[in-house]
Tab-separated table of C-alpha atoms in Angstrom:
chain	number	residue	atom	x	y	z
C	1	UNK	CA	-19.092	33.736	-24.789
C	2	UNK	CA	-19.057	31.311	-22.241
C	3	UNK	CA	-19.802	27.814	-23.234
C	4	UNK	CA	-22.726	25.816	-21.982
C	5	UNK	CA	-21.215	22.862	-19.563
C	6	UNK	CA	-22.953	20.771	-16.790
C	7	UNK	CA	-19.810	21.097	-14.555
C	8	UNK	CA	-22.039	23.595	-12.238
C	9	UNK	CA	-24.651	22.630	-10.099
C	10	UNK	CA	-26.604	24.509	-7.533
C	11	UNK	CA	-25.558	23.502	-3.973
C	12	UNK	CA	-28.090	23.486	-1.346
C	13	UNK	CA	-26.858	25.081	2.051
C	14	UNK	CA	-27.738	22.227	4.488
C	15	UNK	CA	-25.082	20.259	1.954
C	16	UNK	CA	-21.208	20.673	3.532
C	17	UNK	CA	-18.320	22.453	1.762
C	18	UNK	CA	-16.848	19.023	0.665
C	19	UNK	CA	-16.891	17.659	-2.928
C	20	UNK	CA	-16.070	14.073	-3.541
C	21	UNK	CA	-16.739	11.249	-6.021
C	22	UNK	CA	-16.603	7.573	-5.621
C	23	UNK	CA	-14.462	7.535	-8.822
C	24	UNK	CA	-12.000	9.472	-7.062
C	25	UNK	CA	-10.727	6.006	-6.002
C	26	UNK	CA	-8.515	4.664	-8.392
C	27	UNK	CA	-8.408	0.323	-8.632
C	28	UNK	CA	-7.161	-2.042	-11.829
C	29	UNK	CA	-7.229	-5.481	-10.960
C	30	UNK	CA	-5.757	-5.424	-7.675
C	31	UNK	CA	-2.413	-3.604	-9.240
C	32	UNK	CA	-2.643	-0.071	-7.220
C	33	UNK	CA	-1.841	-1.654	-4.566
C	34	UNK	CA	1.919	-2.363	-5.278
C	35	UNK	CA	2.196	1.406	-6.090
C	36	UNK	CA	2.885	3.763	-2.908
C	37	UNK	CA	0.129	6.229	-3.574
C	38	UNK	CA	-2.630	5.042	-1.510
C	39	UNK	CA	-5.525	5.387	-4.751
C	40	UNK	CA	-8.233	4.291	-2.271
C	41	UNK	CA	-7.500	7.007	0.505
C	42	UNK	CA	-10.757	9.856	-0.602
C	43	UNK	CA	-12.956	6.990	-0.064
C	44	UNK	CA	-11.472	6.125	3.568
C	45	UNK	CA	-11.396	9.497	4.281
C	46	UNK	CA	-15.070	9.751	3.607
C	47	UNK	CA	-16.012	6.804	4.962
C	48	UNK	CA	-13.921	7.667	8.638
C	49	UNK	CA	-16.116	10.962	9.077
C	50	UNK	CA	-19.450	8.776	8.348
C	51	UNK	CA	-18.210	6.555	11.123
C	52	UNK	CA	-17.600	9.612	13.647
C	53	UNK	CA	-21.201	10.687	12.815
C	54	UNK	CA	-19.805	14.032	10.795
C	55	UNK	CA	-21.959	13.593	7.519
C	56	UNK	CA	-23.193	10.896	5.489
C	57	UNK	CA	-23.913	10.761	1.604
C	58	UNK	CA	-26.603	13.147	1.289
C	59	UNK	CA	-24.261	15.984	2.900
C	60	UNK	CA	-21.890	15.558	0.264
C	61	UNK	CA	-21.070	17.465	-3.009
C	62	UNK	CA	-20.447	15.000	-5.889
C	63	UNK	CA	-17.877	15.974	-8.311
C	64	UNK	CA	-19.156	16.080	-11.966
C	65	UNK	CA	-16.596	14.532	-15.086
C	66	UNK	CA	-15.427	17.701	-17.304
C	67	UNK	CA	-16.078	16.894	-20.433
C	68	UNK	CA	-13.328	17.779	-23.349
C	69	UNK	CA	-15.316	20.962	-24.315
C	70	UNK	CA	-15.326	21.864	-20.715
C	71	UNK	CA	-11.097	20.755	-21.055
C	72	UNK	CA	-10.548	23.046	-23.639
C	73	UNK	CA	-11.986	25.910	-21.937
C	74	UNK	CA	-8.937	25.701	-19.565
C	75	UNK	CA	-6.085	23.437	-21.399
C	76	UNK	CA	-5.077	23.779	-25.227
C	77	UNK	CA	-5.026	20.129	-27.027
C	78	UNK	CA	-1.036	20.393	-26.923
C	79	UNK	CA	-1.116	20.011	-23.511
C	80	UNK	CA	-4.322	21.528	-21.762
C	81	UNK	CA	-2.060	23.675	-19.922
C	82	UNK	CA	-3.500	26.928	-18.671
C	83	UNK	CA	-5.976	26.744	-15.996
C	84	UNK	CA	-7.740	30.369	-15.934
C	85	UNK	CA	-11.379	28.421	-15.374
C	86	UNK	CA	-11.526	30.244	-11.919
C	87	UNK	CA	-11.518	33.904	-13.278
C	88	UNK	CA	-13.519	32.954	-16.094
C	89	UNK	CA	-16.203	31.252	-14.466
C	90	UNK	CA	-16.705	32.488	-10.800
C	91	UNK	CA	-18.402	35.953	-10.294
C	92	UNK	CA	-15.857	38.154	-8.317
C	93	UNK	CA	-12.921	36.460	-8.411
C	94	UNK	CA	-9.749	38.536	-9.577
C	95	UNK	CA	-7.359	37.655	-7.570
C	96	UNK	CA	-6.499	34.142	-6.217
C	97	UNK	CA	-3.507	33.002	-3.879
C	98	UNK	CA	-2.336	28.936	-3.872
C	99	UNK	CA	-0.374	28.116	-0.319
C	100	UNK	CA	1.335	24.730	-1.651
C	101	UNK	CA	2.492	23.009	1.606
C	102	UNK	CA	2.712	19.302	-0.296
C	103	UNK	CA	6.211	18.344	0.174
C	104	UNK	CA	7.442	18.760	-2.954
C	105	UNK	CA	7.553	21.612	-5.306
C	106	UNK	CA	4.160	22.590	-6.998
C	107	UNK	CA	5.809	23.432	-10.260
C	108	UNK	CA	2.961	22.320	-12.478
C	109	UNK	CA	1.114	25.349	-11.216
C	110	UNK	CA	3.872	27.363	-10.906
C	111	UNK	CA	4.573	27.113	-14.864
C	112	UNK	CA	0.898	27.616	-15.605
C	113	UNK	CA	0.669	31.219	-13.666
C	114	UNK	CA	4.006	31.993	-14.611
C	115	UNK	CA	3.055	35.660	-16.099
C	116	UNK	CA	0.136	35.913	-14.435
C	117	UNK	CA	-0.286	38.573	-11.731
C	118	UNK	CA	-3.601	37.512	-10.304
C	119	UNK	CA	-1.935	34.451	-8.429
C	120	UNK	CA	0.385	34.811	-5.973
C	121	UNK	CA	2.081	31.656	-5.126
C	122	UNK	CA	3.394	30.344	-1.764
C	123	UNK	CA	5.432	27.309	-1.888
C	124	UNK	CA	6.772	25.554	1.065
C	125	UNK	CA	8.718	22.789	0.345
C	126	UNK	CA	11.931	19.899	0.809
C	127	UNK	CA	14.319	21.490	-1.073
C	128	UNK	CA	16.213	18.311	-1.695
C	129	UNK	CA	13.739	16.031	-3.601
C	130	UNK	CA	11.595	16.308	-7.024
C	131	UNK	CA	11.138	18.421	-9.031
C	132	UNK	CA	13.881	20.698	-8.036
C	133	UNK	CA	12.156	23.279	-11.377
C	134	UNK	CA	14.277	26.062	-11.436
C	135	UNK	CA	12.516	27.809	-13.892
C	136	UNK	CA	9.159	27.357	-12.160
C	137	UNK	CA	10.573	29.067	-8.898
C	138	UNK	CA	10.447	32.189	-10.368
C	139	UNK	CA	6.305	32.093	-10.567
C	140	UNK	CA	7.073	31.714	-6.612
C	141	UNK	CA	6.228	35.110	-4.903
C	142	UNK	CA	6.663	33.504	-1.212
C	143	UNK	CA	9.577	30.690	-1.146
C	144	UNK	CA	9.793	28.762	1.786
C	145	UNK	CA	12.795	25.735	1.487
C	146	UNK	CA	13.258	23.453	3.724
C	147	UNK	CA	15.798	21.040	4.690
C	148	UNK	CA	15.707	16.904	5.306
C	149	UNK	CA	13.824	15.847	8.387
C	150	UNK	CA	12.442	19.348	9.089
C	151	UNK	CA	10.378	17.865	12.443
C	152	UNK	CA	6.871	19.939	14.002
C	153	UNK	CA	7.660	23.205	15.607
C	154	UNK	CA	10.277	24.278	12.784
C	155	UNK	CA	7.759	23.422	10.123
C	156	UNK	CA	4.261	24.977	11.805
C	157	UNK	CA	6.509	27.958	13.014
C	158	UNK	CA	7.379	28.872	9.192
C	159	UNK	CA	3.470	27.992	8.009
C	160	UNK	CA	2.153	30.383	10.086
C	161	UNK	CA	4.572	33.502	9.954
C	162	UNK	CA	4.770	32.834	6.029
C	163	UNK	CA	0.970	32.469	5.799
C	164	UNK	CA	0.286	35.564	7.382
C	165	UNK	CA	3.011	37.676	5.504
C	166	UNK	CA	1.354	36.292	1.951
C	167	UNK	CA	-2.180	37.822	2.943
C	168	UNK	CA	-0.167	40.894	4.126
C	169	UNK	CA	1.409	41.298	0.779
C	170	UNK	CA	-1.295	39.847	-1.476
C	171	UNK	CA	-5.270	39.786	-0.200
C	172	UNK	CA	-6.997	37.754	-2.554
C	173	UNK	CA	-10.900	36.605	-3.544
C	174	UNK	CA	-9.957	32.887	-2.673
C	175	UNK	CA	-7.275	31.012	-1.409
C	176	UNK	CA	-6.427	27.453	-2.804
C	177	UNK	CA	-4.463	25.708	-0.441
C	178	UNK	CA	-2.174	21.754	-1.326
C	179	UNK	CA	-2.727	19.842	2.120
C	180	UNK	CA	-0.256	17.100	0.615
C	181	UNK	CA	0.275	15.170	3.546
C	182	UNK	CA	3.649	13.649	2.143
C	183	UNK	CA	4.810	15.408	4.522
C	184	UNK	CA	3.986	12.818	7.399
C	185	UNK	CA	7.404	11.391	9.123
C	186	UNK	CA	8.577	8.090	7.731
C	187	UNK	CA	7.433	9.138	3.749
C	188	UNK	CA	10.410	8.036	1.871
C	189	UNK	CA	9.552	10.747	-1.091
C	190	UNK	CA	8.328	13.579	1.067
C	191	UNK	CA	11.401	13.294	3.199
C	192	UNK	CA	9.952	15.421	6.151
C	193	UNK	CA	9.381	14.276	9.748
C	194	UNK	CA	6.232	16.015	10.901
C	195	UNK	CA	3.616	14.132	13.263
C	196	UNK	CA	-0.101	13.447	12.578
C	197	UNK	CA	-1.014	15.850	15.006
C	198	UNK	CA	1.528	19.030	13.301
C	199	UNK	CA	-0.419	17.981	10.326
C	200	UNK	CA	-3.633	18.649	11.768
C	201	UNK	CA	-2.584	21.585	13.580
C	202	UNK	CA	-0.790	22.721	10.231
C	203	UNK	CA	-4.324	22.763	8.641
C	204	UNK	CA	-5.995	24.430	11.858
C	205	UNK	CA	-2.877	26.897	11.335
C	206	UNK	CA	-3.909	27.692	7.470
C	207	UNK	CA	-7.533	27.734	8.188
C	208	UNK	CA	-7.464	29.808	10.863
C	209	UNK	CA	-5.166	33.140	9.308
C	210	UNK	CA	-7.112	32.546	6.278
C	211	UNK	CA	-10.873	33.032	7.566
C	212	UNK	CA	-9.026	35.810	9.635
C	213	UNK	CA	-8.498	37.681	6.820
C	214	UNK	CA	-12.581	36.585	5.556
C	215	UNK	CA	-11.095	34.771	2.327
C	216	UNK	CA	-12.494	31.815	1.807
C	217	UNK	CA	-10.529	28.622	1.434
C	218	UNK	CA	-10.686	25.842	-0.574
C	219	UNK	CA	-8.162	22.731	0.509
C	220	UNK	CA	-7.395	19.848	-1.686
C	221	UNK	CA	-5.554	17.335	-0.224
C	222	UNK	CA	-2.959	15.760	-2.688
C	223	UNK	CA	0.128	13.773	-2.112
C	224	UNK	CA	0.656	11.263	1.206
C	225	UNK	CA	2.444	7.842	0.253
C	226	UNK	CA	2.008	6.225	3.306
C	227	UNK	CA	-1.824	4.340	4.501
C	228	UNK	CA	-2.326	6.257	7.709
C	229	UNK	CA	-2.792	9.583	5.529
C	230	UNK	CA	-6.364	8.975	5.297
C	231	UNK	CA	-7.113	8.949	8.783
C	232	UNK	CA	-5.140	11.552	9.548
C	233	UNK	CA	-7.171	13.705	6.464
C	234	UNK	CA	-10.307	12.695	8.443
C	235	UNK	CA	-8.959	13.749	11.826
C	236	UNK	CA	-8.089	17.136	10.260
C	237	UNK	CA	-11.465	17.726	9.387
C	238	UNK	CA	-12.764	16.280	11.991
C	239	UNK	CA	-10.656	19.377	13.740
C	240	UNK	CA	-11.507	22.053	11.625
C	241	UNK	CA	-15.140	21.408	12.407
C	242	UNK	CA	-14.768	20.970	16.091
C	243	UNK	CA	-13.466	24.304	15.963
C	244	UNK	CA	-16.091	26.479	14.048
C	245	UNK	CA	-13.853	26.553	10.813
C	246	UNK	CA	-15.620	24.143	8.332
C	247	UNK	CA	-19.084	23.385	7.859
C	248	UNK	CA	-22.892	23.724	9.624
C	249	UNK	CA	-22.249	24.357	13.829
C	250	UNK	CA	-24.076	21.300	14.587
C	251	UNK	CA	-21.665	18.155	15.741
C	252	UNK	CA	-24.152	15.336	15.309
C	253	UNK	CA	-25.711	14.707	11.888
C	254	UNK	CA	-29.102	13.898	13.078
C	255	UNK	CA	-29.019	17.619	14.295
C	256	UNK	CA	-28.238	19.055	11.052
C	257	UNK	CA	-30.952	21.232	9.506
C	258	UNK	CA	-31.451	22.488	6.265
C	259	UNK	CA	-30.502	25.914	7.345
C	260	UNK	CA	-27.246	25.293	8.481
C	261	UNK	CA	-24.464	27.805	6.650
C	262	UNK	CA	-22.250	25.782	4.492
C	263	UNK	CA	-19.618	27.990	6.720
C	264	UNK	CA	-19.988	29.963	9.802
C	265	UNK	CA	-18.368	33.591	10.036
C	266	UNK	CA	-15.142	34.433	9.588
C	267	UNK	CA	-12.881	33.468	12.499
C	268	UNK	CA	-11.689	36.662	14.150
């Protein structure tokens, strides 16, 4: 029996396909920012597409806190390691496919869907840095390595040709897909060289195949150790929705209406 949590919400359509929580940004005393993980960055993303006129508070979904009971439902208390929420929870979702294009190995996810045949896992990555999990790799059913300083047109070439060969192989209900954006040139622990604009056509790239295929897509973006990532997380939206893939067809928020689709048809 399912257990009763607060965690869901109902989501009215002229809202956009974007959750987010002020808590998301992480401060103590001034401290975070001596570490290289810009903690701040959701609420600069946020706050860049309110300056271009994109949205503004009330378009927003706000994250709710799990609470441990709603923890438990996906994690034992040794470790709260096995995330199977999705299946459980969301009507007609079997089958789920995570495109990991953070720069580093996703092998937290890769050890939770280890024996697991409803994920299929596609993990491009710098071969050469953390975690270097050999044991994960084998939850991996699409592998894509790459070397120091891979630079744009090697990188996007491999997204898209490897993108498109997972949906071949594996169509799923819903694809999660790791925008880390560690991958940016001059990030000492990504240790890729790919421009702002590859990582905004990158996304366009992942977007696009995807709604080809009518799955839809939900992006997370995750690591980026440098402070341009959020702007470049904002411009990347700011792309997807100049282009019909994200969010109501109206530009200018004071056109918005509440009977805009949260997303418009499937991108042939």
């Amino acid at each position: 029996m399912p257990h009763s949590t607060q965690l869901y919400q109902h989501v009215p359509e002229s809202r956009w396909p974007i959750v987010y929580s002020p808590r998301y940004n992480i401060t103590f005393m001034g401290l975070e920012k001596l570490h290289p993980f810009d903690a701040g960055k959701w609420g600069k993303v946020i706050n860049f597409l309110k300056e271009e006129k994109l949205l503004t508070d009330g378009m927003l979904v706000e994250a709710r806190e799990a609470s441990e009971e709603d923890l438990l439902v996906v994690h034992t208390r040794r470790y709260l390691n096995e995330l199977k929420f999705l299946f459980d929870r969301v009507e007609g979702i079997s089958r789920a496919t995570i495109i990991d294009l953070d720069a580093h190995q996703g092998n937290g996810h890769e050890r939770d869907f280890m024996e697991d045949k409803r994920v299929y896992i596609m993990d491009v990555y710098n071969r050469h840095i953390y975690p270097g999990d050999r044991f994960a790799k084998q939850a991996i059913r699409r592998k894509v390595e790459l070397e120091w300083g891979t630079e744009d047109e090697e990188y996007l070439g491999k997204v898209e040709q490897h993108v498109e060969k997972a949906l071949r192989e594996y169509l799923p209900d819903v694809v999660v897909y790791n925008a880390g954006t560690d991958i940016l040139e001059g990030d000492r622990l990504g240790g890729l060289a790919i421009s702002p604009g590859g990582i905004v056509k990158r996304d366009e790239l992942v977007f696009r195949v995807v709604r080809g295929h009518q799955v839809p897509i939900l992006m997370v973006t995750s690591g980026g150790y440098q402070k341009r990532t959020a702007r470049i997380i904002a411009d990347s939206i700011l792309n997807l929705h100049n282009l019909g893939l994200i969010g109501p067809p109206s530009r200018d928020v004071s056109a918005q209406s509440s009977d805009s689709p949260l997303l418009p048809p499937a991108v042939p």
